[in-house]
Short mmCIF file of N, CA and C in Angstrom, two decimals:
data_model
loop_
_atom_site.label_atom_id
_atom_site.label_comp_id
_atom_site.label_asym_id
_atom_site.label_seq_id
_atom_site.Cartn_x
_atom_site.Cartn_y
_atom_site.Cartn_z
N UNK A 1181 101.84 70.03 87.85
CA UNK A 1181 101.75 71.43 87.57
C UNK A 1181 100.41 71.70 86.90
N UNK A 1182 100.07 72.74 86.96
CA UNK A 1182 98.76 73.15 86.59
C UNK A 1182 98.88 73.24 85.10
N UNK A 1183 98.03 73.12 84.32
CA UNK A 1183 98.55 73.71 82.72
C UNK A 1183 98.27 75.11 82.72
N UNK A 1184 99.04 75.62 81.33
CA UNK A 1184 98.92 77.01 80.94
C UNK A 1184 97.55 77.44 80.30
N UNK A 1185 97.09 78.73 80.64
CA UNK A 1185 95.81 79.13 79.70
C UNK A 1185 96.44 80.17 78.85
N UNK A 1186 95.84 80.50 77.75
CA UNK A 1186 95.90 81.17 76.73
C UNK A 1186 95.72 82.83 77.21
N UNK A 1187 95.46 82.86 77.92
CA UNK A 1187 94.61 84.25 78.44
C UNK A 1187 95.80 85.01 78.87
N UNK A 1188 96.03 86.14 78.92
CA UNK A 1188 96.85 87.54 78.81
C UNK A 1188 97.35 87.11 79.98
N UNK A 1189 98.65 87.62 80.58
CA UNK A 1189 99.20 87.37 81.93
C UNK A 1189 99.62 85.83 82.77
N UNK A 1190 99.38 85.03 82.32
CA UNK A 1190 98.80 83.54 82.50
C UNK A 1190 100.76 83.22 81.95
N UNK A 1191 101.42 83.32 82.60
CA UNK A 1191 103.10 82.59 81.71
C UNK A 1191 103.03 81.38 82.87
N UNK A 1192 102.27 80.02 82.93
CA UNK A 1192 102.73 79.20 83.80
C UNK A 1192 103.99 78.32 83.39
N UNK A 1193 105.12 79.37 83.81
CA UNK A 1193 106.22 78.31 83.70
C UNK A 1193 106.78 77.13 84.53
N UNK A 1194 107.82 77.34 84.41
CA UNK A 1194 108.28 76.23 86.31
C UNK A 1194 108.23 76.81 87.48
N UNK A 1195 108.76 78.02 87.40
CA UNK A 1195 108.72 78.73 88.77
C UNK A 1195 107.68 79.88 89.02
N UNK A 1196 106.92 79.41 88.56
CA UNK A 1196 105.62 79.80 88.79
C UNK A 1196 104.71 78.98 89.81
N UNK A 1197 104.37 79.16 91.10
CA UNK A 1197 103.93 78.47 92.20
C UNK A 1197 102.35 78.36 91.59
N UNK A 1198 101.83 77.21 91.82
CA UNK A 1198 100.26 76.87 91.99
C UNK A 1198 99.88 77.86 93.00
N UNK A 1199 100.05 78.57 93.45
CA UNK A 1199 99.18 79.35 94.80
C UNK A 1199 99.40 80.66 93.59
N UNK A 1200 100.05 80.94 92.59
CA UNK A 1200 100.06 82.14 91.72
C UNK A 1200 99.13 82.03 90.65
N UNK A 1201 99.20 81.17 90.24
CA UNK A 1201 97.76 80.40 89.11
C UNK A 1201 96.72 80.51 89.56
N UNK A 1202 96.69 79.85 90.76
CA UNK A 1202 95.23 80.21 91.81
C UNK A 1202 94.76 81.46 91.71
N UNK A 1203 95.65 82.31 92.39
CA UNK A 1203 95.41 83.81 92.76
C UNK A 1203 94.98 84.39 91.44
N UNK A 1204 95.62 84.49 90.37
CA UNK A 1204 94.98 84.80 89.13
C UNK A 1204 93.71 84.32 88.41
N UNK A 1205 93.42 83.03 88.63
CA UNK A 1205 92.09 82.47 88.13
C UNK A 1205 91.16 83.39 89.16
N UNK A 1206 91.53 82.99 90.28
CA UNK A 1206 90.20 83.63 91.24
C UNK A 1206 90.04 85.58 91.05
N UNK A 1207 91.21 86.20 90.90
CA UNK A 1207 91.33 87.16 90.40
C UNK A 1207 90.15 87.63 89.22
N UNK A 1208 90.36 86.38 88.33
CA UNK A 1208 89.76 86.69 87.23
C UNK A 1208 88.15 87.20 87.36
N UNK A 1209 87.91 85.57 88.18
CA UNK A 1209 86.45 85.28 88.64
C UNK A 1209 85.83 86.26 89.13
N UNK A 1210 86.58 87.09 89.92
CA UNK A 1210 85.86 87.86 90.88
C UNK A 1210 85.53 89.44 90.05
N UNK A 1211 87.00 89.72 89.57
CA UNK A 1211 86.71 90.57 88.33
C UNK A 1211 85.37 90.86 87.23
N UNK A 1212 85.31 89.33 87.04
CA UNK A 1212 84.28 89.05 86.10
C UNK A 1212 82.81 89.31 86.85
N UNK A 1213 82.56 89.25 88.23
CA UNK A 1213 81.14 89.17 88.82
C UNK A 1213 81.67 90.25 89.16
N UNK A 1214 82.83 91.79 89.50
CA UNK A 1214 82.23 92.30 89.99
C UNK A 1214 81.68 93.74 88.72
N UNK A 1215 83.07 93.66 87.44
CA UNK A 1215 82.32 94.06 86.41
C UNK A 1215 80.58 93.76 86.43
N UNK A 1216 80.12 92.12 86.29
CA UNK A 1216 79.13 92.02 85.63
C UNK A 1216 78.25 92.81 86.76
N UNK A 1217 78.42 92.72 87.88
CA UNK A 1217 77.19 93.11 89.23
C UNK A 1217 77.28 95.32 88.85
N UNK A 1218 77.93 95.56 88.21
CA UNK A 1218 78.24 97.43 88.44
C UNK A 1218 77.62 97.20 86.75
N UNK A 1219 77.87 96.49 85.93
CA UNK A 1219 77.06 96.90 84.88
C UNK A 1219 75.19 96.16 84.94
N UNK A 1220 74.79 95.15 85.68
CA UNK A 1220 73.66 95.37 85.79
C UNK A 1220 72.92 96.12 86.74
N UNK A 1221 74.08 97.18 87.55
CA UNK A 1221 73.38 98.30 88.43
C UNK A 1221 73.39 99.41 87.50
N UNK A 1222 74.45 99.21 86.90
CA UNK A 1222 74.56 101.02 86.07
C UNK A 1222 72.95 100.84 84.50
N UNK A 1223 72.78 99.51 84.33
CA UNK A 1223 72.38 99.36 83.10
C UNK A 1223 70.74 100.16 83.12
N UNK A 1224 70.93 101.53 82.15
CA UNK A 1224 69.42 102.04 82.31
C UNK A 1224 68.14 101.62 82.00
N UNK A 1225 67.45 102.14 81.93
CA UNK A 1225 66.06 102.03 81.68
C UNK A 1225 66.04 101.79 80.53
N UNK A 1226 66.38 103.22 79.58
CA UNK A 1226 66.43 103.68 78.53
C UNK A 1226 67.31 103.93 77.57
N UNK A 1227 68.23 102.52 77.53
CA UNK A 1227 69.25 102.53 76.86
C UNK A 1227 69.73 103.11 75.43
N UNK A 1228 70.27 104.14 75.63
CA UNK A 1228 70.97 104.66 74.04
C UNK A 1228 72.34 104.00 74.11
N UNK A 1229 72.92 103.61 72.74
CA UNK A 1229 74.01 103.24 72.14
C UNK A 1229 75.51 103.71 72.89
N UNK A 1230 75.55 104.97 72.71
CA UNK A 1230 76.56 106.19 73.38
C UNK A 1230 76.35 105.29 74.82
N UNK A 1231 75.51 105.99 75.56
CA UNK A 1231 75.31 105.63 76.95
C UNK A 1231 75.90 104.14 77.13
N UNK A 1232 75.62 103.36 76.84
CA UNK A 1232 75.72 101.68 76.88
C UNK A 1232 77.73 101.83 76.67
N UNK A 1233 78.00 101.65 75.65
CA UNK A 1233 79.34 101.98 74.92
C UNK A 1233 80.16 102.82 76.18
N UNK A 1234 80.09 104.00 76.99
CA UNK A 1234 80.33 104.54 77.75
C UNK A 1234 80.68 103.52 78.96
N UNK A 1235 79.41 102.92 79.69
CA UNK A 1235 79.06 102.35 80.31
C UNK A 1235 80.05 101.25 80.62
N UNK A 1236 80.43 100.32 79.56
CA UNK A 1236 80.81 99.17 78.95
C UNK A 1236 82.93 99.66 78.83
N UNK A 1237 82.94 100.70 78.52
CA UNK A 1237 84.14 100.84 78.18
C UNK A 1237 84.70 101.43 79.83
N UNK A 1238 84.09 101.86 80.63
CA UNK A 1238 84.14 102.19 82.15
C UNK A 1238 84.51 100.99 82.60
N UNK A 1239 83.35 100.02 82.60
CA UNK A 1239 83.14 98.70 83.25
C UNK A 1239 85.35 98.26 83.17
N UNK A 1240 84.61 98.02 81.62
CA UNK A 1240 86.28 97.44 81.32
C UNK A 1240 87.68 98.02 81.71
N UNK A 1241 87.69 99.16 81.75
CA UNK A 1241 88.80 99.60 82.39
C UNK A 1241 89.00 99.49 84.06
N UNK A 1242 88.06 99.64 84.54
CA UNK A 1242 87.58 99.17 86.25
C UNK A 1242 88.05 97.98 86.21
N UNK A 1243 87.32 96.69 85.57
CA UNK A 1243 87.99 95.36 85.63
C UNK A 1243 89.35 95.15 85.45
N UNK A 1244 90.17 95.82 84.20
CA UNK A 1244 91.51 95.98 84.01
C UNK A 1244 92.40 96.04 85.92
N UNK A 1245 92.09 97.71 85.90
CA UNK A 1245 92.63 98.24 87.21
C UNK A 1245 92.58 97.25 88.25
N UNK A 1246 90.97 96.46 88.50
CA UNK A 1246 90.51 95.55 89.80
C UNK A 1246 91.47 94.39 89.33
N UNK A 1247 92.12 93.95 88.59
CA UNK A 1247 92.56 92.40 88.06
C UNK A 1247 93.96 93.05 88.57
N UNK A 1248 94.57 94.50 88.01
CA UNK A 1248 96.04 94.00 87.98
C UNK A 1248 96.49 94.88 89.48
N UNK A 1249 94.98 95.05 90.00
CA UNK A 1249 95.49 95.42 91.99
C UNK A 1249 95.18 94.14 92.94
N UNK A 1250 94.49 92.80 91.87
CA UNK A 1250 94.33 91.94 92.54
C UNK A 1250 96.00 91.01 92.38
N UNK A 1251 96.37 91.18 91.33
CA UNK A 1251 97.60 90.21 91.06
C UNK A 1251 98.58 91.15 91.33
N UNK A 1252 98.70 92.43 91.86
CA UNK A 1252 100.53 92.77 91.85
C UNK A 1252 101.56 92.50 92.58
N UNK A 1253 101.19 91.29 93.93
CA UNK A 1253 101.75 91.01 94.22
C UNK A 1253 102.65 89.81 93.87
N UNK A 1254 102.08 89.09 92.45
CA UNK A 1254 102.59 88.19 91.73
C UNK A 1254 103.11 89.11 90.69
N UNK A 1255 103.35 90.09 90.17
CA UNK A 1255 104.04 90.52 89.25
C UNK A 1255 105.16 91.05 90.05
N UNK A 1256 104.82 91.30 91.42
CA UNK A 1256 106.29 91.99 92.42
C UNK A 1256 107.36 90.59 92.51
N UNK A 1257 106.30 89.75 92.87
CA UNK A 1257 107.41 88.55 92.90
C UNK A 1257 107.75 88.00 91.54
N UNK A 1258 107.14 87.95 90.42
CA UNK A 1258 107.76 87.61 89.03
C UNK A 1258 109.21 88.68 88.72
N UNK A 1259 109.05 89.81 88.85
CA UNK A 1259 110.10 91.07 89.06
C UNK A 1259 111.54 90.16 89.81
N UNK A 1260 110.97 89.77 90.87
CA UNK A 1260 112.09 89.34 91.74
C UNK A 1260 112.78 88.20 91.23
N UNK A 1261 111.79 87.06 90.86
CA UNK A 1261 112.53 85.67 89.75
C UNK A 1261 113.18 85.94 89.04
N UNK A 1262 112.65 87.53 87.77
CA UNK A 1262 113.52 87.67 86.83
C UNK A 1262 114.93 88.55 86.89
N UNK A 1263 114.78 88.85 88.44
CA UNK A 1263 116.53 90.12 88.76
C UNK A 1263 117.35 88.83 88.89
N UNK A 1264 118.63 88.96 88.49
CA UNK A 1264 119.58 88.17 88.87
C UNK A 1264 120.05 88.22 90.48
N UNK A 1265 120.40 86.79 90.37
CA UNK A 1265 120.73 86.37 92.12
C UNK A 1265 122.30 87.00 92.46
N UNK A 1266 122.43 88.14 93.27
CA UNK A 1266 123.95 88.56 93.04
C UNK A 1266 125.16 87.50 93.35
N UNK A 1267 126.02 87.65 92.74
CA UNK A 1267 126.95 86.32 93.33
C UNK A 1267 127.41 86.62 94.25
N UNK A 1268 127.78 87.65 95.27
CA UNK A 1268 127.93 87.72 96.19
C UNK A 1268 127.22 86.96 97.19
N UNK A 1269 125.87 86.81 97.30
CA UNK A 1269 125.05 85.99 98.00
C UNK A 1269 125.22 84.32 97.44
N UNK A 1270 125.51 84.29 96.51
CA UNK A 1270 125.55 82.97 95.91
C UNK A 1270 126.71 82.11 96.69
N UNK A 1271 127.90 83.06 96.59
CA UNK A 1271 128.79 82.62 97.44
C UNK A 1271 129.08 82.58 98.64
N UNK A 1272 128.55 83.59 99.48
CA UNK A 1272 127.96 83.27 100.92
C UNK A 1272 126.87 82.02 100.93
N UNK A 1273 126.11 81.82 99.87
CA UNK A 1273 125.21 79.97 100.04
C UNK A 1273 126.00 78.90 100.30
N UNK A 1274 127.02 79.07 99.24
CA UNK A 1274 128.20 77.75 98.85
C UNK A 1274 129.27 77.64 100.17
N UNK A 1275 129.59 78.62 100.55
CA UNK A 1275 130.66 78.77 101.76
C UNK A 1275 129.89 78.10 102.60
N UNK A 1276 128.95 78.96 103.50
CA UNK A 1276 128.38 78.63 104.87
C UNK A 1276 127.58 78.02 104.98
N UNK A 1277 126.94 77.29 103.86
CA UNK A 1277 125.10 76.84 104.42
C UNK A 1277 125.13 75.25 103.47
N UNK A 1278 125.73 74.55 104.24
CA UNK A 1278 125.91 73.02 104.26
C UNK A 1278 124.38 72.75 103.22
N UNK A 1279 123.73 72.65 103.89
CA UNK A 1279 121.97 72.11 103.24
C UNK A 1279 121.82 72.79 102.07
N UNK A 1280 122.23 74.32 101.87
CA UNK A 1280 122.39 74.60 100.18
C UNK A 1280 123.49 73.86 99.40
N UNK A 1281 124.57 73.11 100.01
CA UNK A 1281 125.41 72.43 99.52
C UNK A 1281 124.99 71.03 98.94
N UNK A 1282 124.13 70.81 99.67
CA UNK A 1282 123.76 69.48 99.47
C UNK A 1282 122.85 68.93 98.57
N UNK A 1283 121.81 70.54 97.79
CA UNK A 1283 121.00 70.16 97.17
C UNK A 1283 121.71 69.88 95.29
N UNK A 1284 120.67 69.02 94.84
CA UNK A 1284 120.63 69.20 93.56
C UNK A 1284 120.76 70.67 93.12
N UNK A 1285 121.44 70.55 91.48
CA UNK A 1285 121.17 72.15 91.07
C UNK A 1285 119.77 72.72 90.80
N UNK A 1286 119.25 71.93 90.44
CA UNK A 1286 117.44 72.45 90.56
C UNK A 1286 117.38 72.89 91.83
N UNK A 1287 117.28 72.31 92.70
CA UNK A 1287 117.01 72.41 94.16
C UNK A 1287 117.99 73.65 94.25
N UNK A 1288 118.87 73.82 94.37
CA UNK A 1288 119.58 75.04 94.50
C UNK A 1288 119.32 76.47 93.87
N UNK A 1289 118.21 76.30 92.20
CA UNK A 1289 117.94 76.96 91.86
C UNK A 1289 117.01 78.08 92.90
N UNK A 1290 116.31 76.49 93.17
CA UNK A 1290 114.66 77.24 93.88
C UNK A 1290 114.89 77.55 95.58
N UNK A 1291 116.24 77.30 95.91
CA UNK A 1291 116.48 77.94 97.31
C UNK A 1291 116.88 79.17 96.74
N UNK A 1292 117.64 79.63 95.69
CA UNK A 1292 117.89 80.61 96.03
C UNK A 1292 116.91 81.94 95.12
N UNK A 1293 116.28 81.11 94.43
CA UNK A 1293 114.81 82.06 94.65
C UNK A 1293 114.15 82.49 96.01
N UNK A 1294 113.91 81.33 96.43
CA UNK A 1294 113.34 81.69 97.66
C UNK A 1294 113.67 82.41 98.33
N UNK A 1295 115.21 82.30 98.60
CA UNK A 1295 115.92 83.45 99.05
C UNK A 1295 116.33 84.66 99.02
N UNK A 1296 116.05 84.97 97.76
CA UNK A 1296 115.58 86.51 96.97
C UNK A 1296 114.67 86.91 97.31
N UNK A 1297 113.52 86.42 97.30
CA UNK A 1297 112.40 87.00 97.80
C UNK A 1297 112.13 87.38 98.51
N UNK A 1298 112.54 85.99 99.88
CA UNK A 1298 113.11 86.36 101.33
C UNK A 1298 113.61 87.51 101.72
N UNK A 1299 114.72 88.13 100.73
CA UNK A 1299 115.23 89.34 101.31
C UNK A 1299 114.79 90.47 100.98
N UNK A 1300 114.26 90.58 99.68
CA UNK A 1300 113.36 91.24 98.79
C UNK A 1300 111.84 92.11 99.31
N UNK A 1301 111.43 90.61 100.29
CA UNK A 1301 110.17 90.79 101.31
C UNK A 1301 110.00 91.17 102.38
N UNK A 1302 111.20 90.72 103.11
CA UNK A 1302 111.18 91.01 104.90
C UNK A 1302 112.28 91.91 105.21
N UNK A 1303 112.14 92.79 105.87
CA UNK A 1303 113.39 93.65 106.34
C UNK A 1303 113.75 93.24 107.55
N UNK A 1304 115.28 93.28 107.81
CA UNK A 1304 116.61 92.49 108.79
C UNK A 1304 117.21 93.95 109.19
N UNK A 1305 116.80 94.12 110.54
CA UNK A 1305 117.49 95.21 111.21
C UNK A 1305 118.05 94.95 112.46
N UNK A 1306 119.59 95.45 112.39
CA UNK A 1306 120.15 95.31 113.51
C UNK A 1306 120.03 96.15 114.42
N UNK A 1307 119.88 95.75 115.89
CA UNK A 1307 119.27 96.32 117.26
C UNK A 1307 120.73 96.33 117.96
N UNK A 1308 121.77 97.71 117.47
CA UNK A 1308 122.88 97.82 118.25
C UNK A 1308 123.75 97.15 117.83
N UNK A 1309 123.87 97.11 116.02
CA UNK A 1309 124.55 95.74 115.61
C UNK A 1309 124.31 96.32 114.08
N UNK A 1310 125.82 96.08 113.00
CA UNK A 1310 125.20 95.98 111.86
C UNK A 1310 124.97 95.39 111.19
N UNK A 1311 124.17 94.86 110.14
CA UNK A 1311 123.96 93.89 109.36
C UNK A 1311 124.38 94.19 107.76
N UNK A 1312 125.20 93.03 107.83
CA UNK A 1312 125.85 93.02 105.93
C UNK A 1312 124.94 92.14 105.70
N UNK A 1313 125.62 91.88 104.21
CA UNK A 1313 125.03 90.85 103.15
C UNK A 1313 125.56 89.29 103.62
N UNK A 1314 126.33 89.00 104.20
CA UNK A 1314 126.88 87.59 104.78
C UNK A 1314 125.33 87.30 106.04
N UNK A 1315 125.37 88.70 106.57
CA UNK A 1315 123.74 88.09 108.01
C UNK A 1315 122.59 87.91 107.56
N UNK A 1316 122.51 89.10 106.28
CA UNK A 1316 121.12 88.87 105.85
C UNK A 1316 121.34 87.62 104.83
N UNK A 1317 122.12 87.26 104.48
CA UNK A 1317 121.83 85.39 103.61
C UNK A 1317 121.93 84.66 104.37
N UNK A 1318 122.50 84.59 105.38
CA UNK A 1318 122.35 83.61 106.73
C UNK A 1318 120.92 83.65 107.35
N UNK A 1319 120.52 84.51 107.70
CA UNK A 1319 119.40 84.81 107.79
C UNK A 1319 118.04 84.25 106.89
N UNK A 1320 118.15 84.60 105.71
CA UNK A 1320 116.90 84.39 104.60
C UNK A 1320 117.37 82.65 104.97
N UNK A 1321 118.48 82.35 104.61
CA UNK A 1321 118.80 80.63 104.62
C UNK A 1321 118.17 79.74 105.67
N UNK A 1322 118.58 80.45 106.77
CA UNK A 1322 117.80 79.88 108.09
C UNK A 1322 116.33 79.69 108.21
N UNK A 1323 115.44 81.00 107.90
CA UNK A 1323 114.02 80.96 107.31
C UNK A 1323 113.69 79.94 106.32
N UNK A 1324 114.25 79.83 105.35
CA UNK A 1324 114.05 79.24 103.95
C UNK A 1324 113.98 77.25 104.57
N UNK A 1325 115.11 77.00 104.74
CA UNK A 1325 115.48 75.44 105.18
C UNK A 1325 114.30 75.01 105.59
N UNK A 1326 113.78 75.58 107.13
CA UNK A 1326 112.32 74.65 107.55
C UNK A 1326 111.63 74.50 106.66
N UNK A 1327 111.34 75.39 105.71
CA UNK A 1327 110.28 75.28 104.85
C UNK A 1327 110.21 75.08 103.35
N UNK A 1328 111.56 74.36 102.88
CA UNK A 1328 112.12 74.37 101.85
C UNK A 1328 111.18 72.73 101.15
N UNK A 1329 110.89 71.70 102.06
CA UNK A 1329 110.15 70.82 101.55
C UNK A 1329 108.57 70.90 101.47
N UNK A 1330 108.02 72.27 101.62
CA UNK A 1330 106.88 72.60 101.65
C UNK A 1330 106.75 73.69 100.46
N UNK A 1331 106.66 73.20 98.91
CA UNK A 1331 106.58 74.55 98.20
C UNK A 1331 105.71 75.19 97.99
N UNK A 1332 105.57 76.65 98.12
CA UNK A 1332 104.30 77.76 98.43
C UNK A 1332 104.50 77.92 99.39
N UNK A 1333 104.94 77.08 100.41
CA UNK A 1333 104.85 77.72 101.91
C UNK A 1333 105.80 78.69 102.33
N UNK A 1334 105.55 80.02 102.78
CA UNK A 1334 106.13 81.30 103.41
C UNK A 1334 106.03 81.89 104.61
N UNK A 1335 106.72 82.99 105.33
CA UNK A 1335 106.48 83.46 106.32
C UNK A 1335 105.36 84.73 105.93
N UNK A 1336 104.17 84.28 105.92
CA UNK A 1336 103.62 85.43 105.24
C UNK A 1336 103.02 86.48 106.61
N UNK A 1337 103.60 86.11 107.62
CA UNK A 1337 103.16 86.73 108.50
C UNK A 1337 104.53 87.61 109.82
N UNK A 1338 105.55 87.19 109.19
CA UNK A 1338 106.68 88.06 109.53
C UNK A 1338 106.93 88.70 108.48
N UNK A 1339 106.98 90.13 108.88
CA UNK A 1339 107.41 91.50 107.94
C UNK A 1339 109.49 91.80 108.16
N UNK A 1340 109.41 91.66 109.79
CA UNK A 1340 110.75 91.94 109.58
C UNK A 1340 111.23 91.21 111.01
N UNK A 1341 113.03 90.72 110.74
CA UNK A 1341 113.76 90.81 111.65
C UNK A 1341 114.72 90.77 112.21
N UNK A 1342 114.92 91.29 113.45
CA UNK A 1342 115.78 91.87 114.43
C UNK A 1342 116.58 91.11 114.72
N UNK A 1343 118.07 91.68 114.63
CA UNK A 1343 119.16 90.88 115.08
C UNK A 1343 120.22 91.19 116.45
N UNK A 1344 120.03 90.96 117.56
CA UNK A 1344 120.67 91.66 118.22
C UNK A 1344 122.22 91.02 118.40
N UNK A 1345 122.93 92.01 119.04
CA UNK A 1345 124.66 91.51 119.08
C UNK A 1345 125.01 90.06 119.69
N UNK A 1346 123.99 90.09 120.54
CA UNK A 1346 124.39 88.83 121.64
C UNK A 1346 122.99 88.23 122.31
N UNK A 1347 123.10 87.55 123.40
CA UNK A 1347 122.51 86.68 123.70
C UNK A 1347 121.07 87.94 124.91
N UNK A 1348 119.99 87.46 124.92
CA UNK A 1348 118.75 88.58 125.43
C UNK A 1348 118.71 87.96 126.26
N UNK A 1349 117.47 88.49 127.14
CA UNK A 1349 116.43 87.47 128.15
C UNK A 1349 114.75 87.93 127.75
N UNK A 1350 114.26 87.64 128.49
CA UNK A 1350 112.84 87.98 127.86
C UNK A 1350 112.47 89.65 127.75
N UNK A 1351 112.62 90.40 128.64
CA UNK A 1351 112.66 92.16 128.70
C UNK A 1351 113.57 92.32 127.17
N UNK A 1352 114.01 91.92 126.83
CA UNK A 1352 115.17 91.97 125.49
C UNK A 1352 116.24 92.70 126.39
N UNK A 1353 116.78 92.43 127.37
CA UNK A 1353 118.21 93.27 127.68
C UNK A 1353 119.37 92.00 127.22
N UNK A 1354 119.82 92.83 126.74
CA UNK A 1354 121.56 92.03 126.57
C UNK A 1354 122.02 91.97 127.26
N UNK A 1355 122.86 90.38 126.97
CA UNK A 1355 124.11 90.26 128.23
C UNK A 1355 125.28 89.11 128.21
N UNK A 1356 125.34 88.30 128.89
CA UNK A 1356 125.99 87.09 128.95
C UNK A 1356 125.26 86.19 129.08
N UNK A 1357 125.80 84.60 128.09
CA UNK A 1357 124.60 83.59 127.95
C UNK A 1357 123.95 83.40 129.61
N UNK A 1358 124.73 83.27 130.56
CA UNK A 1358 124.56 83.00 132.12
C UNK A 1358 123.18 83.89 132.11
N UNK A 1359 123.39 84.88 131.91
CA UNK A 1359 122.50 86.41 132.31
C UNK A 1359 121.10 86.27 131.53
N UNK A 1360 121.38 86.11 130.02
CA UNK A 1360 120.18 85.98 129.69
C UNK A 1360 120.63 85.04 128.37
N UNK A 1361 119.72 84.08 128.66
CA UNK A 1361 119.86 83.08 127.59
C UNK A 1361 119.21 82.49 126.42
N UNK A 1362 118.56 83.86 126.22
CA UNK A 1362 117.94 83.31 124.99
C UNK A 1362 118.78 84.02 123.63
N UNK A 1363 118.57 83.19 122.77
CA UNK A 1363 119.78 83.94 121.61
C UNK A 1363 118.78 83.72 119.99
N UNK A 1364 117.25 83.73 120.36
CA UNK A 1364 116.62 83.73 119.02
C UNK A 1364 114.98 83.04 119.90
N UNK A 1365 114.62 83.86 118.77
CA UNK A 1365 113.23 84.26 119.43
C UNK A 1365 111.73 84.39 117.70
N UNK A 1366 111.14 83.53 117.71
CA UNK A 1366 110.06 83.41 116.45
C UNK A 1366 109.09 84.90 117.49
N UNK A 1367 108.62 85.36 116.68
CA UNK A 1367 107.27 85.89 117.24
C UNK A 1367 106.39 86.03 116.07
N UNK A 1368 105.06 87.03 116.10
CA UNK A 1368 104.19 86.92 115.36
C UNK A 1368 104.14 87.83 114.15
N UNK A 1369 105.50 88.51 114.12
CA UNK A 1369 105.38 89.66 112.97
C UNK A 1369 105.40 90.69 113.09
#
């Protein structure tokens, strides 16, 4: 694990991903050159006190704003670590999803983070079909598993998806497995 810095915003606990530490250091960095690059453009000729002070207290609030539009997507997901996991979903894990059965309770912790987020992040819409809370944890679970021995790794490139009643073919028409046989489909987002 990375260590903790002292610096404002910085809580590296356990479930705090190295790709969130990252994002904040570099956050910082960039903050810092782009403050410093707007105050040696703004910096006058003829510097008075007032003017400078003005200048300087601009800068800093700009950097503020630029730092916490560079990190809010780690404070959206810190939000999500700290809501409780409903037990309703907890118990749809324990019932149906063998591989959440199987893990350690640590390990169980951090699936079902993941799985918060999962649902938290991507929207699950049914196409002629409705979707409860039993499809959408089946769902996030199914996502989650491939990538459960890879930590940091996400679908950061699927926004949402579609569940239809039954089995498609490529046009997406429904039908019978004979008719059209595809019954799940990855695409690009």
């Amino acid at each position: 694990m990375v260590p903790s810095t002292d610096l404002p915003g910085f809580n590296q606990s356990k479930k705090a991903h190295p790709q969130e530490y990252l994002t904040r250091v570099l956050a910082i960095i960039f903050t810092g050159i782009v403050c410093f690059l707007i105050f040696a453009i703004l910096w006058p000729t003829q510097p008075s006190p007032l003017g400078i002070v003005i200048r300087l207290l601009g800068i800093a609030l700009g950097g503020v704003w630029l730092y916490r539009f560079l990190t809010r997507h780690i404070r959206q997901r810190g939000m999500i670590r700290q809501a409780p996991f409903p037990a309703a979903w907890e118990s749809i894990l324990e019932q149906k999803v063998p591989f959440y059965q199987a893990l350690s309770a640590p390990d169980q912790r951090r699936f079902r983070e993941e799985v918060h987020i999962f649902l938290r992040e991507k929207r699950i819409t049914g196409i002629n079909t409705s979707i409860d809370d039993t499809i959408r944890v089946l769902v996030a679970a199914s996502a989650i598993i491939p990538i459960f021995g890879f930590p940091g790794w996400e679908w950061e490139h699927i926004r949402e998806i579609l569940i239809y009643p039954t089995s498609f073919d490529e046009g997406y028409q429904m039908g019978s497995a004979q008719e059209h046989p595809i019954s799940g489909m990855v695409g690009t987002g």
